[in-house]
């Protein structure tokens, strides 16, 4: 056999061997048992997903205020999602944006204002409701501190989003959770992976945590390649949108593999009934919505039909 003929013979032969090895490895990976997490308050207990009020129900009340949180608690939501930042004088305040412009009658960065200055603002100023106009203006609705929320809302769990990446925020939140002994009633998340890791370290892993952006992107990438079983996703919950660009994240396979790990899966921010129904049918653990009243009504109507 000539050398050229021999080389031409070996190349496809080697490719076949490599293909067979990769295929075998792929099927072995599918048999790898996933690491399971502890059950938390944020797993559903039946076929109905948890109703999580986004910012306390931003579509029906001034977001991230005690007014909204109390309303959602009266409605009977399963959990309240809120955002935490640090004021100029290092107080934990509940507000989503880095400025007060969108939600209050003031202007400026939250980090440039003291708690006293923030308390003077009207946190109900900009919310306009259909047929009611600016019904919350001038009603004394303030930006609350996280401690005020913990004192006032005692019967509903919290999904806490750390908006500032300042390590002092993580330590202060951890300290407050310990003070009020509510580690089983909260889950703490952030888009920043380092912030989540620091928080977990400060609590010795005793408080449930969510998933940061980098971790989630890496996991979804492996999931699309069917290699996600090898990734040690050590989180209590995955909270994601239905889609990222053209990538559909509300798939039965993704939901099932997350659930197999005993990790709760919540979708945000779902405000239309069509998507709510689709997620209910997919048996997700929770739906984060600006309209908890709509979600609760949908669940109650469906239960009556059964």
PDB file of C-alpha atoms in Angstrom:
ATOM      1  CA  UNK A   1       0.000   0.000   0.000  1.00  0.00           C
ATOM      2  CA  UNK A   2       1.357   3.383  -0.945  1.00  0.00           C
ATOM      3  CA  UNK A   3       1.907   6.010   1.778  1.00  0.00           C
ATOM      4  CA  UNK A   4      -0.783   8.358   0.404  1.00  0.00           C
ATOM      5  CA  UNK A   5      -3.309   5.553   0.274  1.00  0.00           C
ATOM      6  CA  UNK A   6      -2.436   4.534   3.825  1.00  0.00           C
ATOM      7  CA  UNK A   7      -2.895   8.092   5.145  1.00  0.00           C
ATOM      8  CA  UNK A   8      -6.226   8.404   3.328  1.00  0.00           C
ATOM      9  CA  UNK A   9      -7.358   5.177   4.957  1.00  0.00           C
ATOM     10  CA  UNK A  10      -6.278   6.178   8.484  1.00  0.00           C
ATOM     11  CA  UNK A  11      -7.949   9.619   8.539  1.00  0.00           C
ATOM     12  CA  UNK A  12     -11.579   8.401   8.225  1.00  0.00           C
ATOM     13  CA  UNK A  13     -10.793   5.474  10.513  1.00  0.00           C
ATOM     14  CA  UNK A  14      -9.560   7.830  13.233  1.00  0.00           C
ATOM     15  CA  UNK A  15     -12.564  10.094  12.771  1.00  0.00           C
ATOM     16  CA  UNK A  16     -14.869   7.136  13.296  1.00  0.00           C
ATOM     17  CA  UNK A  17     -13.006   6.177  16.478  1.00  0.00           C
ATOM     18  CA  UNK A  18     -13.208   9.742  17.815  1.00  0.00           C
ATOM     19  CA  UNK A  19     -16.919   9.924  16.955  1.00  0.00           C
ATOM     20  CA  UNK A  20     -17.601   6.642  18.744  1.00  0.00           C
ATOM     21  CA  UNK A  21     -15.687   7.771  21.832  1.00  0.00           C
ATOM     22  CA  UNK A  22     -17.510  11.106  21.960  1.00  0.00           C
ATOM     23  CA  UNK A  23     -20.876   9.411  21.483  1.00  0.00           C
ATOM     24  CA  UNK A  24     -20.102   6.959  24.281  1.00  0.00           C
ATOM     25  CA  UNK A  25     -18.987   9.801  26.548  1.00  0.00           C
ATOM     26  CA  UNK A  26     -22.172  11.731  25.758  1.00  0.00           C
ATOM     27  CA  UNK A  27     -24.401   8.813  26.772  1.00  0.00           C
ATOM     28  CA  UNK A  28     -22.357   8.213  29.921  1.00  0.00           C
ATOM     29  CA  UNK A  29     -22.864  11.871  30.897  1.00  0.00           C
ATOM     30  CA  UNK A  30     -26.645  11.421  30.592  1.00  0.00           C
ATOM     31  CA  UNK A  31     -26.394   8.724  33.273  1.00  0.00           C
ATOM     32  CA  UNK A  32     -24.421  10.885  35.704  1.00  0.00           C
ATOM     33  CA  UNK A  33     -26.504  11.485  38.866  1.00  0.00           C
ATOM     34  CA  UNK A  34     -26.991  15.191  39.600  1.00  0.00           C
ATOM     35  CA  UNK A  35     -26.239  16.717  42.978  1.00  0.00           C
ATOM     36  CA  UNK A  36     -29.460  17.465  44.860  1.00  0.00           C
ATOM     37  CA  UNK A  37     -30.158  20.545  46.985  1.00  0.00           C
ATOM     38  CA  UNK A  38     -32.203  20.825  50.167  1.00  0.00           C
ATOM     39  CA  UNK A  39     -35.942  21.478  49.924  1.00  0.00           C
ATOM     40  CA  UNK A  40     -36.906  25.090  50.697  1.00  0.00           C
ATOM     41  CA  UNK A  41     -40.003  27.249  51.136  1.00  0.00           C
ATOM     42  CA  UNK A  42     -39.627  28.237  47.498  1.00  0.00           C
ATOM     43  CA  UNK A  43     -40.585  24.846  46.053  1.00  0.00           C
ATOM     44  CA  UNK A  44     -44.250  24.390  45.237  1.00  0.00           C
ATOM     45  CA  UNK A  45     -46.103  21.782  47.288  1.00  0.00           C
ATOM     46  CA  UNK A  46     -48.694  20.817  44.651  1.00  0.00           C
ATOM     47  CA  UNK A  47     -49.395  21.348  40.950  1.00  0.00           C
ATOM     48  CA  UNK A  48     -49.960  25.076  41.450  1.00  0.00           C
ATOM     49  CA  UNK A  49     -46.881  27.343  41.177  1.00  0.00           C
ATOM     50  CA  UNK A  50     -46.058  29.852  43.879  1.00  0.00           C
ATOM     51  CA  UNK A  51     -47.370  33.352  43.232  1.00  0.00           C
ATOM     52  CA  UNK A  52     -44.469  35.752  43.800  1.00  0.00           C
ATOM     53  CA  UNK A  53     -45.321  39.460  43.840  1.00  0.00           C
ATOM     54  CA  UNK A  54     -42.642  41.290  41.832  1.00  0.00           C
ATOM     55  CA  UNK A  55     -41.574  44.336  43.874  1.00  0.00           C
ATOM     56  CA  UNK A  56     -44.684  43.673  45.918  1.00  0.00           C
ATOM     57  CA  UNK A  57     -46.953  43.856  42.873  1.00  0.00           C
ATOM     58  CA  UNK A  58     -45.625  46.769  40.819  1.00  0.00           C
ATOM     59  CA  UNK A  59     -48.664  46.757  38.534  1.00  0.00           C
ATOM     60  CA  UNK A  60     -51.219  47.324  41.279  1.00  0.00           C
ATOM     61  CA  UNK A  61     -49.409  49.409  43.922  1.00  0.00           C
ATOM     62  CA  UNK A  62     -46.306  51.604  44.302  1.00  0.00           C
ATOM     63  CA  UNK A  63     -43.435  49.169  43.890  1.00  0.00           C
ATOM     64  CA  UNK A  64     -41.122  48.206  46.750  1.00  0.00           C
ATOM     65  CA  UNK A  65     -43.252  49.933  49.392  1.00  0.00           C
ATOM     66  CA  UNK A  66     -44.930  48.722  52.551  1.00  0.00           C
ATOM     67  CA  UNK A  67     -48.250  49.620  50.942  1.00  0.00           C
ATOM     68  CA  UNK A  68     -47.566  47.146  48.116  1.00  0.00           C
ATOM     69  CA  UNK A  69     -46.214  44.452  50.419  1.00  0.00           C
ATOM     70  CA  UNK A  70     -49.204  44.641  52.759  1.00  0.00           C
ATOM     71  CA  UNK A  71     -51.604  44.549  49.819  1.00  0.00           C
ATOM     72  CA  UNK A  72     -49.912  41.453  48.383  1.00  0.00           C
ATOM     73  CA  UNK A  73     -49.944  39.783  51.778  1.00  0.00           C
ATOM     74  CA  UNK A  74     -53.693  40.443  52.078  1.00  0.00           C
ATOM     75  CA  UNK A  75     -54.221  39.014  48.599  1.00  0.00           C
ATOM     76  CA  UNK A  76     -52.534  35.816  49.765  1.00  0.00           C
ATOM     77  CA  UNK A  77     -49.378  35.675  47.653  1.00  0.00           C
ATOM     78  CA  UNK A  78     -46.836  32.958  48.411  1.00  0.00           C
ATOM     79  CA  UNK A  79     -43.815  35.286  48.429  1.00  0.00           C
ATOM     80  CA  UNK A  80     -42.799  38.908  47.909  1.00  0.00           C
ATOM     81  CA  UNK A  81     -39.869  39.904  45.704  1.00  0.00           C
ATOM     82  CA  UNK A  82     -38.013  43.096  46.631  1.00  0.00           C
ATOM     83  CA  UNK A  83     -34.781  44.967  45.877  1.00  0.00           C
ATOM     84  CA  UNK A  84     -32.186  46.283  48.313  1.00  0.00           C
ATOM     85  CA  UNK A  85     -29.680  49.119  48.040  1.00  0.00           C
ATOM     86  CA  UNK A  86     -27.467  51.079  50.416  1.00  0.00           C
ATOM     87  CA  UNK A  87     -28.144  54.738  51.250  1.00  0.00           C
ATOM     88  CA  UNK A  88     -25.427  57.347  51.725  1.00  0.00           C
ATOM     89  CA  UNK A  89     -25.468  56.720  55.484  1.00  0.00           C
ATOM     90  CA  UNK A  90     -25.246  52.950  54.938  1.00  0.00           C
ATOM     91  CA  UNK A  91     -28.876  52.042  55.605  1.00  0.00           C
ATOM     92  CA  UNK A  92     -30.521  49.164  53.738  1.00  0.00           C
ATOM     93  CA  UNK A  93     -33.355  50.660  51.708  1.00  0.00           C
ATOM     94  CA  UNK A  94     -35.850  48.876  49.476  1.00  0.00           C
ATOM     95  CA  UNK A  95     -35.738  50.327  45.960  1.00  0.00           C
ATOM     96  CA  UNK A  96     -34.976  48.881  42.524  1.00  0.00           C
ATOM     97  CA  UNK A  97     -33.282  51.651  40.522  1.00  0.00           C
ATOM     98  CA  UNK A  98     -29.964  53.290  41.331  1.00  0.00           C
ATOM     99  CA  UNK A  99     -31.797  56.635  41.230  1.00  0.00           C
ATOM    100  CA  UNK A 100     -35.066  57.774  42.800  1.00  0.00           C
ATOM    101  CA  UNK A 101     -36.262  59.495  39.609  1.00  0.00           C
ATOM    102  CA  UNK A 102     -38.619  56.844  38.196  1.00  0.00           C
ATOM    103  CA  UNK A 103     -40.527  55.949  41.352  1.00  0.00           C
ATOM    104  CA  UNK A 104     -40.558  59.132  43.458  1.00  0.00           C
ATOM    105  CA  UNK A 105     -40.970  62.894  43.126  1.00  0.00           C
ATOM    106  CA  UNK A 106     -37.240  63.358  43.719  1.00  0.00           C
ATOM    107  CA  UNK A 107     -34.097  63.113  41.629  1.00  0.00           C
ATOM    108  CA  UNK A 108     -30.635  61.743  42.292  1.00  0.00           C
ATOM    109  CA  UNK A 109     -28.727  58.613  43.166  1.00  0.00           C
ATOM    110  CA  UNK A 110     -29.853  56.515  46.117  1.00  0.00           C
ATOM    111  CA  UNK A 111     -26.229  56.226  47.212  1.00  0.00           C
ATOM    112  CA  UNK A 112     -25.953  60.037  47.396  1.00  0.00           C
ATOM    113  CA  UNK A 113     -28.926  60.433  49.742  1.00  0.00           C
ATOM    114  CA  UNK A 114     -29.273  59.766  53.465  1.00  0.00           C
ATOM    115  CA  UNK A 115     -32.168  57.764  54.860  1.00  0.00           C
ATOM    116  CA  UNK A 116     -33.708  60.979  56.181  1.00  0.00           C
ATOM    117  CA  UNK A 117     -33.582  62.496  52.688  1.00  0.00           C
ATOM    118  CA  UNK A 118     -35.029  59.372  51.085  1.00  0.00           C
ATOM    119  CA  UNK A 119     -37.873  59.274  53.613  1.00  0.00           C
ATOM    120  CA  UNK A 120     -39.011  62.745  52.542  1.00  0.00           C
ATOM    121  CA  UNK A 121     -39.768  61.517  49.014  1.00  0.00           C
ATOM    122  CA  UNK A 122     -43.195  60.434  47.749  1.00  0.00           C
ATOM    123  CA  UNK A 123     -42.756  56.797  46.665  1.00  0.00           C
ATOM    124  CA  UNK A 124     -46.272  56.686  45.233  1.00  0.00           C
ATOM    125  CA  UNK A 125     -45.843  59.706  43.009  1.00  0.00           C
ATOM    126  CA  UNK A 126     -45.357  58.188  39.553  1.00  0.00           C
ATOM    127  CA  UNK A 127     -47.648  55.148  39.531  1.00  0.00           C
ATOM    128  CA  UNK A 128     -50.629  55.735  37.263  1.00  0.00           C
ATOM    129  CA  UNK A 129     -53.428  53.179  37.286  1.00  0.00           C
ATOM    130  CA  UNK A 130     -56.107  52.838  34.633  1.00  0.00           C
ATOM    131  CA  UNK A 131     -59.307  54.657  35.651  1.00  0.00           C
ATOM    132  CA  UNK A 132     -57.641  55.848  38.863  1.00  0.00           C
ATOM    133  CA  UNK A 133     -54.895  58.153  37.634  1.00  0.00           C
ATOM    134  CA  UNK A 134     -52.185  59.066  40.138  1.00  0.00           C
ATOM    135  CA  UNK A 135     -54.153  57.747  43.074  1.00  0.00           C
ATOM    136  CA  UNK A 136     -51.136  57.197  45.328  1.00  0.00           C
ATOM    137  CA  UNK A 137     -49.693  60.712  45.270  1.00  0.00           C
ATOM    138  CA  UNK A 138     -49.603  62.563  48.561  1.00  0.00           C
ATOM    139  CA  UNK A 139     -50.591  59.571  50.678  1.00  0.00           C
ATOM    140  CA  UNK A 140     -47.411  59.417  52.708  1.00  0.00           C
ATOM    141  CA  UNK A 141     -46.027  56.339  50.946  1.00  0.00           C
ATOM    142  CA  UNK A 142     -42.286  56.171  51.603  1.00  0.00           C
ATOM    143  CA  UNK A 143     -39.227  54.201  50.584  1.00  0.00           C
ATOM    144  CA  UNK A 144     -38.959  51.611  53.379  1.00  0.00           C
ATOM    145  CA  UNK A 145     -35.883  50.188  55.033  1.00  0.00           C
ATOM    146  CA  UNK A 146     -35.397  46.435  54.862  1.00  0.00           C
ATOM    147  CA  UNK A 147     -35.761  46.241  58.631  1.00  0.00           C
ATOM    148  CA  UNK A 148     -39.129  48.015  58.469  1.00  0.00           C
ATOM    149  CA  UNK A 149     -40.263  45.412  55.952  1.00  0.00           C
ATOM    150  CA  UNK A 150     -39.148  42.541  58.178  1.00  0.00           C
ATOM    151  CA  UNK A 151     -40.999  44.107  61.126  1.00  0.00           C
ATOM    152  CA  UNK A 152     -44.250  44.733  59.242  1.00  0.00           C
ATOM    153  CA  UNK A 153     -44.509  41.704  56.936  1.00  0.00           C
ATOM    154  CA  UNK A 154     -44.302  38.676  59.190  1.00  0.00           C
ATOM    155  CA  UNK A 155     -46.264  35.956  57.412  1.00  0.00           C
ATOM    156  CA  UNK A 156     -44.927  36.013  53.848  1.00  0.00           C
ATOM    157  CA  UNK A 157     -41.525  34.794  52.587  1.00  0.00           C
ATOM    158  CA  UNK A 158     -39.196  37.136  50.693  1.00  0.00           C
ATOM    159  CA  UNK A 159     -37.177  36.919  47.500  1.00  0.00           C
ATOM    160  CA  UNK A 160     -34.447  39.505  48.114  1.00  0.00           C
ATOM    161  CA  UNK A 161     -32.478  40.934  45.202  1.00  0.00           C
ATOM    162  CA  UNK A 162     -29.155  42.593  46.061  1.00  0.00           C
ATOM    163  CA  UNK A 163     -28.898  45.521  43.638  1.00  0.00           C
ATOM    164  CA  UNK A 164     -25.659  46.991  45.023  1.00  0.00           C
ATOM    165  CA  UNK A 165     -22.488  44.916  44.788  1.00  0.00           C
ATOM    166  CA  UNK A 166     -20.975  46.605  47.843  1.00  0.00           C
ATOM    167  CA  UNK A 167     -19.877  43.838  50.271  1.00  0.00           C
ATOM    168  CA  UNK A 168     -21.403  45.869  53.115  1.00  0.00           C
ATOM    169  CA  UNK A 169     -24.850  45.223  51.642  1.00  0.00           C
ATOM    170  CA  UNK A 170     -24.358  41.463  51.771  1.00  0.00           C
ATOM    171  CA  UNK A 171     -23.133  41.540  55.372  1.00  0.00           C
ATOM    172  CA  UNK A 172     -25.918  43.852  56.533  1.00  0.00           C
ATOM    173  CA  UNK A 173     -28.620  41.754  54.853  1.00  0.00           C
ATOM    174  CA  UNK A 174     -27.164  38.580  56.377  1.00  0.00           C
ATOM    175  CA  UNK A 175     -27.078  40.207  59.815  1.00  0.00           C
ATOM    176  CA  UNK A 176     -30.690  41.368  59.536  1.00  0.00           C
ATOM    177  CA  UNK A 177     -31.900  37.931  58.422  1.00  0.00           C
ATOM    178  CA  UNK A 178     -30.185  36.433  61.459  1.00  0.00           C
ATOM    179  CA  UNK A 179     -31.637  39.100  63.789  1.00  0.00           C
ATOM    180  CA  UNK A 180     -35.202  38.313  62.719  1.00  0.00           C
ATOM    181  CA  UNK A 181     -34.530  34.569  62.478  1.00  0.00           C
ATOM    182  CA  UNK A 182     -36.058  34.238  59.004  1.00  0.00           C
ATOM    183  CA  UNK A 183     -33.407  32.230  57.148  1.00  0.00           C
ATOM    184  CA  UNK A 184     -36.056  29.661  56.177  1.00  0.00           C
ATOM    185  CA  UNK A 185     -38.353  32.382  54.832  1.00  0.00           C
ATOM    186  CA  UNK A 186     -35.972  34.145  52.455  1.00  0.00           C
ATOM    187  CA  UNK A 187     -33.979  33.499  49.340  1.00  0.00           C
ATOM    188  CA  UNK A 188     -31.278  35.979  48.366  1.00  0.00           C
ATOM    189  CA  UNK A 189     -30.186  36.597  44.804  1.00  0.00           C
ATOM    190  CA  UNK A 190     -28.201  38.961  42.618  1.00  0.00           C
ATOM    191  CA  UNK A 191     -27.227  39.220  38.975  1.00  0.00           C
ATOM    192  CA  UNK A 192     -23.653  39.496  40.261  1.00  0.00           C
ATOM    193  CA  UNK A 193     -22.132  36.071  40.965  1.00  0.00           C
ATOM    194  CA  UNK A 194     -19.430  37.439  43.272  1.00  0.00           C
ATOM    195  CA  UNK A 195     -22.052  39.153  45.407  1.00  0.00           C
ATOM    196  CA  UNK A 196     -23.980  35.892  45.826  1.00  0.00           C
ATOM    197  CA  UNK A 197     -20.805  33.996  46.723  1.00  0.00           C
ATOM    198  CA  UNK A 198     -19.838  36.570  49.349  1.00  0.00           C
ATOM    199  CA  UNK A 199     -23.340  36.496  50.825  1.00  0.00           C
ATOM    200  CA  UNK A 200     -23.319  32.686  50.986  1.00  0.00           C
ATOM    201  CA  UNK A 201     -19.940  32.782  52.722  1.00  0.00           C
ATOM    202  CA  UNK A 202     -21.157  35.345  55.262  1.00  0.00           C
ATOM    203  CA  UNK A 203     -24.067  33.054  56.219  1.00  0.00           C
ATOM    204  CA  UNK A 204     -22.063  29.812  56.132  1.00  0.00           C
ATOM    205  CA  UNK A 205     -24.432  28.620  53.414  1.00  0.00           C
ATOM    206  CA  UNK A 206     -27.400  28.581  55.801  1.00  0.00           C
ATOM    207  CA  UNK A 207     -29.571  30.986  53.784  1.00  0.00           C
ATOM    208  CA  UNK A 208     -31.005  29.863  50.408  1.00  0.00           C
ATOM    209  CA  UNK A 209     -29.472  31.663  47.423  1.00  0.00           C
ATOM    210  CA  UNK A 210     -30.363  32.246  43.788  1.00  0.00           C
ATOM    211  CA  UNK A 211     -28.284  32.155  40.618  1.00  0.00           C
ATOM    212  CA  UNK A 212     -26.075  34.916  39.189  1.00  0.00           C
ATOM    213  CA  UNK A 213     -25.899  35.854  35.506  1.00  0.00           C
ATOM    214  CA  UNK A 214     -22.544  34.219  34.715  1.00  0.00           C
ATOM    215  CA  UNK A 215     -23.465  30.955  36.399  1.00  0.00           C
ATOM    216  CA  UNK A 216     -26.797  30.892  34.606  1.00  0.00           C
ATOM    217  CA  UNK A 217     -25.302  31.655  31.180  1.00  0.00           C
ATOM    218  CA  UNK A 218     -22.730  28.885  31.603  1.00  0.00           C
ATOM    219  CA  UNK A 219     -25.382  26.425  32.742  1.00  0.00           C
ATOM    220  CA  UNK A 220     -27.737  27.265  29.846  1.00  0.00           C
ATOM    221  CA  UNK A 221     -24.837  26.875  27.383  1.00  0.00           C
ATOM    222  CA  UNK A 222     -24.100  23.388  28.728  1.00  0.00           C
ATOM    223  CA  UNK A 223     -27.814  22.603  28.783  1.00  0.00           C
ATOM    224  CA  UNK A 224     -28.126  23.337  25.068  1.00  0.00           C
ATOM    225  CA  UNK A 225     -25.260  20.901  24.469  1.00  0.00           C
ATOM    226  CA  UNK A 226     -26.969  18.316  26.721  1.00  0.00           C
ATOM    227  CA  UNK A 227     -23.961  18.474  29.050  1.00  0.00           C
ATOM    228  CA  UNK A 228     -25.615  20.265  31.979  1.00  0.00           C
ATOM    229  CA  UNK A 229     -25.650  17.180  34.210  1.00  0.00           C
ATOM    230  CA  UNK A 230     -21.917  17.534  34.842  1.00  0.00           C
ATOM    231  CA  UNK A 231     -22.274  21.097  36.161  1.00  0.00           C
ATOM    232  CA  UNK A 232     -22.523  21.378  39.979  1.00  0.00           C
ATOM    233  CA  UNK A 233     -25.323  23.946  40.237  1.00  0.00           C
ATOM    234  CA  UNK A 234     -25.388  24.482  44.009  1.00  0.00           C
ATOM    235  CA  UNK A 235     -28.286  26.907  44.302  1.00  0.00           C
ATOM    236  CA  UNK A 236     -31.685  26.802  45.990  1.00  0.00           C
ATOM    237  CA  UNK A 237     -33.509  28.411  43.072  1.00  0.00           C
ATOM    238  CA  UNK A 238     -33.095  29.387  39.446  1.00  0.00           C
ATOM    239  CA  UNK A 239     -35.018  32.548  38.579  1.00  0.00           C
ATOM    240  CA  UNK A 240     -35.068  33.249  34.863  1.00  0.00           C
ATOM    241  CA  UNK A 241     -37.027  34.920  32.062  1.00  0.00           C
ATOM    242  CA  UNK A 242     -38.992  32.857  29.557  1.00  0.00           C
ATOM    243  CA  UNK A 243     -36.570  33.840  26.800  1.00  0.00           C
ATOM    244  CA  UNK A 244     -33.108  35.333  26.417  1.00  0.00           C
ATOM    245  CA  UNK A 245     -32.838  36.658  22.879  1.00  0.00           C
ATOM    246  CA  UNK A 246     -33.921  33.763  20.668  1.00  0.00           C
ATOM    247  CA  UNK A 247     -33.182  31.137  23.323  1.00  0.00           C
ATOM    248  CA  UNK A 248     -36.300  29.591  24.864  1.00  0.00           C
ATOM    249  CA  UNK A 249     -35.761  28.892  28.565  1.00  0.00           C
ATOM    250  CA  UNK A 250     -39.282  27.684  29.321  1.00  0.00           C
ATOM    251  CA  UNK A 251     -38.768  24.147  28.045  1.00  0.00           C
ATOM    252  CA  UNK A 252     -39.881  20.909  29.626  1.00  0.00           C
ATOM    253  CA  UNK A 253     -36.351  19.467  29.504  1.00  0.00           C
ATOM    254  CA  UNK A 254     -34.775  22.464  31.266  1.00  0.00           C
ATOM    255  CA  UNK A 255     -37.484  22.518  33.918  1.00  0.00           C
ATOM    256  CA  UNK A 256     -37.228  18.775  34.557  1.00  0.00           C
ATOM    257  CA  UNK A 257     -33.436  18.706  34.924  1.00  0.00           C
ATOM    258  CA  UNK A 258     -33.554  21.670  37.330  1.00  0.00           C
ATOM    259  CA  UNK A 259     -36.278  19.946  39.350  1.00  0.00           C
ATOM    260  CA  UNK A 260     -34.285  16.708  39.362  1.00  0.00           C
ATOM    261  CA  UNK A 261     -31.616  18.618  41.280  1.00  0.00           C
ATOM    262  CA  UNK A 262     -34.306  19.675  43.785  1.00  0.00           C
ATOM    263  CA  UNK A 263     -33.755  23.298  42.748  1.00  0.00           C
ATOM    264  CA  UNK A 264     -36.823  25.531  42.537  1.00  0.00           C
ATOM    265  CA  UNK A 265     -37.415  27.170  39.149  1.00  0.00           C
ATOM    266  CA  UNK A 266     -39.178  30.537  38.967  1.00  0.00           C
ATOM    267  CA  UNK A 267     -39.915  32.656  35.881  1.00  0.00           C
ATOM    268  CA  UNK A 268     -39.995  36.462  35.693  1.00  0.00           C
ATOM    269  CA  UNK A 269     -41.624  38.855  35.000  1.00  0.00           C
ATOM    270  CA  UNK A 270     -44.850  37.234  33.772  1.00  0.00           C
ATOM    271  CA  UNK A 271     -47.800  39.586  33.354  1.00  0.00           C
ATOM    272  CA  UNK A 272     -49.964  38.019  30.624  1.00  0.00           C
ATOM    273  CA  UNK A 273     -52.419  35.195  31.288  1.00  0.00           C
ATOM    274  CA  UNK A 274     -51.357  33.165  28.244  1.00  0.00           C
ATOM    275  CA  UNK A 275     -47.784  32.769  29.510  1.00  0.00           C
ATOM    276  CA  UNK A 276     -49.023  32.199  33.060  1.00  0.00           C
ATOM    277  CA  UNK A 277     -51.156  29.276  31.854  1.00  0.00           C
ATOM    278  CA  UNK A 278     -48.274  27.824  29.825  1.00  0.00           C
ATOM    279  CA  UNK A 279     -45.975  27.908  32.860  1.00  0.00           C
ATOM    280  CA  UNK A 280     -48.656  26.391  35.091  1.00  0.00           C
ATOM    281  CA  UNK A 281     -48.954  23.504  32.613  1.00  0.00           C
ATOM    282  CA  UNK A 282     -45.163  23.099  32.644  1.00  0.00           C
ATOM    283  CA  UNK A 283     -45.390  22.693  36.447  1.00  0.00           C
ATOM    284  CA  UNK A 284     -42.854  25.385  37.315  1.00  0.00           C
ATOM    285  CA  UNK A 285     -42.282  26.157  40.992  1.00  0.00           C
ATOM    286  CA  UNK A 286     -43.067  29.845  40.883  1.00  0.00           C
ATOM    287  CA  UNK A 287     -44.216  32.744  38.732  1.00  0.00           C
ATOM    288  CA  UNK A 288     -42.953  36.247  39.504  1.00  0.00           C
ATOM    289  CA  UNK A 289     -45.484  38.851  38.404  1.00  0.00           C
ATOM    290  CA  UNK A 290     -46.361  42.542  38.693  1.00  0.00           C
ATOM    291  CA  UNK A 291     -50.016  41.472  38.866  1.00  0.00           C
ATOM    292  CA  UNK A 292     -50.379  38.898  41.657  1.00  0.00           C
ATOM    293  CA  UNK A 293     -54.137  39.582  41.701  1.00  0.00           C
ATOM    294  CA  UNK A 294     -54.387  38.396  38.091  1.00  0.00           C
ATOM    295  CA  UNK A 295     -52.315  35.286  38.788  1.00  0.00           C
ATOM    296  CA  UNK A 296     -54.328  34.396  41.897  1.00  0.00           C
ATOM    297  CA  UNK A 297     -57.612  34.883  40.032  1.00  0.00           C
ATOM    298  CA  UNK A 298     -56.364  32.641  37.228  1.00  0.00           C
ATOM    299  CA  UNK A 299     -55.397  29.905  39.682  1.00  0.00           C
ATOM    300  CA  UNK A 300     -58.718  30.121  41.512  1.00  0.00           C
ATOM    301  CA  UNK A 301     -60.707  30.005  38.258  1.00  0.00           C
ATOM    302  CA  UNK A 302     -58.745  26.972  37.056  1.00  0.00           C
ATOM    303  CA  UNK A 303     -59.231  25.145  40.366  1.00  0.00           C
ATOM    304  CA  UNK A 304     -62.999  25.687  40.137  1.00  0.00           C
ATOM    305  CA  UNK A 305     -63.051  24.053  36.714  1.00  0.00           C
ATOM    306  CA  UNK A 306     -61.316  20.908  37.951  1.00  0.00           C
TER     307      UNK A 306
END
